[in-house]
CSV table of C-alpha atoms in Angstrom, one decimal:
chain,number,residue,atom,x,y,z
X,6,MET,CA,-90.7,94.5,-219.7
X,7,THR,CA,-88.1,94.1,-217.0
X,8,ARG,CA,-88.9,93.6,-213.3
X,9,PHE,CA,-87.0,95.8,-210.8
X,10,ARG,CA,-86.9,95.2,-207.1
X,11,VAL,CA,-86.5,98.7,-205.5
X,12,ALA,CA,-85.4,99.0,-201.9
X,13,THR,CA,-86.9,101.9,-199.8
X,14,PHE,CA,-86.6,103.1,-196.3
X,15,ALA,CA,-88.0,105.0,-193.3
X,16,ARG,CA,-91.0,107.2,-194.2
X,17,TYR,CA,-91.2,106.0,-197.8
X,18,ALA,CA,-91.4,102.4,-196.7
X,19,GLU,CA,-94.4,103.3,-194.5
X,20,LEU,CA,-96.0,105.3,-197.4
X,21,LEU,CA,-95.6,102.5,-199.9
X,22,GLY,CA,-96.3,99.6,-197.5
X,23,GLY,CA,-92.9,97.9,-197.5
X,24,HIS,CA,-89.1,98.0,-197.8
X,25,ASP,CA,-89.0,96.1,-201.1
X,26,LEU,CA,-91.1,97.3,-204.1
X,27,ASP,CA,-91.5,95.6,-207.4
X,28,VAL,CA,-92.0,97.6,-210.6
X,29,GLU,CA,-92.0,96.6,-214.2
X,30,LEU,CA,-90.4,98.9,-216.8
X,31,ALA,CA,-90.0,98.8,-220.5
X,32,THR,CA,-86.3,98.8,-221.1
X,33,PRO,CA,-84.1,100.6,-221.9
X,34,ALA,CA,-85.3,102.7,-218.9
X,35,THR,CA,-84.1,105.7,-216.9
X,36,VAL,CA,-84.5,106.8,-213.3
X,37,ALA,CA,-87.4,109.1,-214.5
X,38,ASP,CA,-89.3,106.0,-215.8
X,39,LEU,CA,-88.7,104.3,-212.5
X,40,ILE,CA,-90.0,107.2,-210.5
X,41,ALA,CA,-93.1,107.4,-212.7
X,42,ALA,CA,-93.8,103.7,-212.0
X,43,LEU,CA,-93.2,104.1,-208.3
X,44,ARG,CA,-95.7,106.9,-208.2
X,45,MET,CA,-98.3,104.6,-209.7
X,46,LEU,CA,-98.0,102.1,-206.7
X,47,PRO,CA,-100.5,102.3,-203.9
X,48,GLY,CA,-99.4,105.3,-201.7
X,49,GLY,CA,-96.9,106.4,-204.4
X,50,ALA,CA,-98.9,109.5,-205.4
X,51,ALA,CA,-97.6,111.0,-202.1
X,52,LEU,CA,-94.0,110.8,-203.2
X,53,PRO,CA,-92.4,114.1,-204.2
X,54,ALA,CA,-92.0,114.7,-208.0
X,55,ALA,CA,-88.2,114.3,-207.8
X,56,PRO,CA,-87.3,111.9,-204.9
X,57,LEU,CA,-83.7,110.8,-204.4
X,58,VAL,CA,-82.9,107.5,-206.2
X,59,ALA,CA,-79.6,105.6,-205.9
X,60,VAL,CA,-78.4,103.2,-208.6
X,61,ASN,CA,-75.7,100.8,-207.6
X,62,LEU,CA,-75.1,102.7,-204.3
X,63,ASN,CA,-74.6,106.1,-206.0
X,64,LEU,CA,-77.2,108.9,-206.2
X,65,ALA,CA,-78.6,109.1,-209.7
X,66,ASP,CA,-80.2,111.8,-211.7
X,67,HIS,CA,-83.3,111.4,-213.7
X,68,SER,CA,-81.5,110.6,-216.9
X,69,THR,CA,-79.4,107.8,-215.4
X,70,PRO,CA,-80.2,104.5,-217.1
X,71,VAL,CA,-81.4,101.5,-215.1
X,72,ALA,CA,-80.9,98.0,-216.4
X,73,ALA,CA,-81.6,94.5,-215.2
X,74,GLY,CA,-79.3,93.6,-212.3
X,75,ASP,CA,-78.8,97.1,-211.1
X,76,GLU,CA,-79.3,97.7,-207.4
X,77,VAL,CA,-81.9,100.4,-207.2
X,78,ALA,CA,-83.2,102.3,-204.1
X,79,LEU,CA,-85.7,105.1,-203.4
X,80,LEU,CA,-84.4,107.3,-200.6
X,81,PRO,CA,-86.2,109.8,-198.4
X,82,PRO,CA,-84.4,113.1,-197.7
X,83,LEU,CA,-81.2,112.3,-195.7
X,84,ALA,CA,-81.3,113.1,-192.0
X,85,GLY,CA,-78.5,111.3,-190.1
X,86,GLY,CA,-76.4,112.5,-187.3
Y,26,MET,CA,-64.9,99.9,-185.5
Y,27,PRO,CA,-67.3,99.5,-188.4
Y,28,LEU,CA,-68.9,102.7,-189.8
Y,29,LEU,CA,-72.4,101.6,-188.7
Y,30,SER,CA,-73.0,100.0,-185.3
Y,31,ALA,CA,-76.2,98.4,-184.0
Y,32,GLY,CA,-74.7,98.4,-180.4
Y,33,PRO,CA,-73.5,101.2,-178.2
Y,34,ILE,CA,-70.5,103.2,-179.5
Y,35,ASP,CA,-67.6,103.8,-177.1
Y,36,PRO,CA,-65.6,106.9,-178.3
Y,37,ALA,CA,-62.5,105.4,-176.6
Y,38,THR,CA,-62.5,102.6,-179.1
Y,39,LEU,CA,-62.2,105.0,-182.0
Y,40,ILE,CA,-59.7,107.2,-180.2
Y,41,ALA,CA,-57.5,104.1,-179.7
Y,42,GLU,CA,-57.2,103.7,-183.5
Y,43,HIS,CA,-55.3,107.0,-183.5
Y,44,ASP,CA,-51.8,106.0,-182.3
Y,45,ALA,CA,-49.5,107.8,-184.8
Y,46,PRO,CA,-46.7,109.3,-182.7
Y,47,GLY,CA,-46.7,112.5,-184.8
Y,48,HIS,CA,-50.4,113.1,-184.2
Y,49,GLY,CA,-50.3,115.7,-181.5
Y,50,GLY,CA,-53.7,117.2,-182.1
Y,51,LEU,CA,-56.8,114.9,-181.8
Y,52,VAL,CA,-60.4,116.1,-181.9
Y,53,VAL,CA,-63.4,114.0,-180.9
Y,54,PHE,CA,-67.0,114.9,-181.9
Y,55,VAL,CA,-69.7,113.0,-180.0
Y,56,GLY,CA,-73.3,113.5,-181.1
Y,57,ARG,CA,-75.8,112.4,-178.5
Y,58,VAL,CA,-79.6,112.0,-178.5
Y,59,ARG,CA,-81.2,115.3,-177.3
Y,60,ASP,CA,-84.3,115.4,-175.2
Y,61,ALA,CA,-86.2,117.9,-177.4
Y,62,HIS,CA,-86.8,118.8,-181.0
Y,63,HIS,CA,-88.5,122.0,-182.1
Y,64,GLY,CA,-89.8,122.4,-178.5
Y,65,ARG,CA,-91.3,119.0,-178.3
Y,66,ALA,CA,-90.1,116.5,-175.6
Y,67,VAL,CA,-88.2,113.6,-177.2
Y,68,ARG,CA,-88.0,110.2,-175.5
Y,69,ALA,CA,-86.0,108.2,-178.0
Y,70,LEU,CA,-84.6,108.2,-181.6
Y,71,GLU,CA,-84.6,105.4,-184.1
Y,72,TYR,CA,-82.0,105.4,-186.9
Y,73,SER,CA,-82.6,103.4,-190.0
Y,74,ALA,CA,-79.9,103.1,-192.7
Y,75,TYR,CA,-79.5,101.8,-196.2
Y,76,PRO,CA,-76.5,99.8,-195.0
Y,77,ALA,CA,-74.5,99.1,-198.2
Y,78,MET,CA,-74.7,102.6,-199.4
Y,79,ALA,CA,-74.2,104.2,-196.0
Y,80,GLU,CA,-71.0,102.2,-195.5
Y,81,ALA,CA,-69.8,103.1,-199.0
Y,82,GLU,CA,-70.6,106.8,-198.7
Y,83,ALA,CA,-69.2,107.2,-195.2
Y,84,ALA,CA,-66.0,105.4,-196.3
Y,85,ALA,CA,-65.8,107.9,-199.3
Y,86,ILE,CA,-66.2,110.8,-196.9
Y,87,LEU,CA,-63.4,109.6,-194.6
Y,88,ALA,CA,-61.1,109.1,-197.6
Y,89,GLU,CA,-61.9,112.5,-199.0
Y,90,ALA,CA,-61.2,114.2,-195.6
Y,91,SER,CA,-57.8,112.6,-195.5
Y,92,THR,CA,-57.0,113.9,-199.0
Y,93,ARG,CA,-58.1,117.5,-198.0
Y,94,TRP,CA,-56.2,117.6,-194.7
Y,95,PRO,CA,-53.2,115.7,-193.4
Y,96,VAL,CA,-55.2,113.7,-190.9
Y,97,GLN,CA,-56.3,110.3,-189.9
Y,98,VAL,CA,-60.1,110.0,-189.6
Y,99,SER,CA,-62.4,107.5,-188.0
Y,100,ALA,CA,-66.2,107.6,-187.5
Y,101,CYS,CA,-69.1,105.4,-186.4
Y,102,HIS,CA,-72.8,106.0,-186.6
Y,103,ARG,CA,-75.4,104.1,-184.6
Y,104,VAL,CA,-78.4,102.5,-186.0
Y,105,GLY,CA,-81.6,101.2,-184.2
Y,106,ARG,CA,-83.4,102.7,-181.3
Y,107,LEU,CA,-81.5,105.0,-178.9
Y,108,GLU,CA,-82.6,106.6,-175.6
Y,109,VAL,CA,-81.9,110.3,-174.7
Y,110,GLY,CA,-78.2,110.7,-173.9
Y,111,GLU,CA,-77.0,107.8,-175.9
Y,112,VAL,CA,-74.2,108.3,-178.4
Y,113,ALA,CA,-75.5,108.5,-181.9
Y,114,VAL,CA,-72.3,109.4,-183.9
Y,115,VAL,CA,-68.6,109.8,-183.2
Y,116,VAL,CA,-66.0,111.4,-185.4
Y,117,VAL,CA,-62.3,111.3,-184.4
Y,118,THR,CA,-59.6,113.2,-186.4
Y,119,SER,CA,-56.0,113.4,-185.6
Y,120,GLY,CA,-53.1,115.2,-187.2
Y,121,GLY,CA,-49.9,117.0,-186.4
Y,122,HIS,CA,-51.6,120.0,-185.0
Y,123,ARG,CA,-55.1,121.1,-183.9
Y,124,ASP,CA,-56.0,123.3,-186.9
Y,125,GLU,CA,-56.3,120.5,-189.4
Y,126,SER,CA,-57.9,118.1,-186.8
Y,127,TYR,CA,-60.6,120.6,-186.0
Y,128,ALA,CA,-61.3,121.6,-189.6
Y,129,ALA,CA,-61.5,118.0,-190.8
Y,130,ASN,CA,-63.7,116.9,-187.9
Y,131,ARG,CA,-66.2,119.7,-188.6
Y,132,TRP,CA,-66.2,118.9,-192.3
Y,133,VAL,CA,-66.7,115.2,-191.8
Y,134,ILE,CA,-69.7,115.5,-189.4
Y,135,ASP,CA,-71.4,117.9,-191.8
Y,136,ALA,CA,-70.7,115.6,-194.8
Y,137,LEU,CA,-72.0,112.5,-192.9
Y,138,LYS,CA,-75.3,114.3,-192.1
Y,139,ALA,CA,-75.7,115.6,-195.6
Y,140,ARG,CA,-74.6,112.5,-197.7
Y,141,VAL,CA,-75.0,109.3,-195.8
Y,142,PRO,CA,-78.4,107.5,-196.3
Y,143,ILE,CA,-79.5,107.3,-192.6
Y,144,TRP,CA,-82.9,108.4,-191.5
Y,145,LYS,CA,-84.0,109.4,-188.0
Y,146,ARG,CA,-87.4,108.9,-186.4
Y,147,GLU,CA,-88.2,110.8,-183.3
Y,148,TRP,CA,-90.3,109.2,-180.6
Y,149,PHE,CA,-92.0,111.9,-178.5
Y,150,ALA,CA,-92.9,111.9,-174.9
Y,151,ASP,CA,-96.6,111.8,-175.8
Y,152,GLY,CA,-96.1,108.4,-177.6
Y,153,THR,CA,-96.3,109.7,-181.2
Y,154,SER,CA,-93.4,109.5,-183.6
Y,155,GLU,CA,-92.2,111.2,-186.8
Y,156,TRP,CA,-89.5,110.6,-189.4
Y,157,VAL,CA,-87.4,113.7,-189.5
Y,158,ASP,CA,-87.5,115.6,-192.8
Y,159,PRO,CA,-84.7,118.1,-193.2
Y,160,THR,CA,-86.3,119.5,-196.3
Y,161,ALA,CA,-89.3,120.7,-194.1
Y,162,ALA,CA,-89.0,123.6,-191.7
Y,163,MET,CA,-85.4,124.1,-190.5
Y,164,ALA,CA,-84.5,124.3,-186.9
Y,165,PRO,CA,-84.1,127.9,-185.7
């Protein structure tokens, strides 16, 4: 198992109770595995089925691999400007 | 200026970066905090960013604009809490003529809103607040 620290923001940080979330995944893992683990956290069931995830500052799709050392973030829908 | 600012943005600071003598057409977009959203009175906005990705994505958008049009582009987006009337975002484009400056400016502000990880919380006059979700009902 590999531990990932996942950054999150805005409404999702409120939903999940913090800006930094820890999840453990069996590796090799993908973004889909990460989302499944995040949805198991307290409050996580309220996440959409396919939230935005960034890996190393780029938006990722569900098949994108995640590995130890990657910077991973869970993003609410974008609403700047 | 940096692409994200925790303090007030002065559009003149960005305009001053555009001093190419051949750039006769300069366009400035200033986005300010509005006093209402979907008919509800708004008192303030709070912008929260994923700073590392927001800086990288905004820089990529500016670089892409200057490959699509022969323009110089600069932009700055505010983070933190802003009162009604405060400047939230500024985009400045300059080129030889107005056509490319207007076109690039419009494209950049739309791309910033769509692609940069910045979130907006509205504080209403009645004391409640909500994170804006653009995937929910669209503004009319």
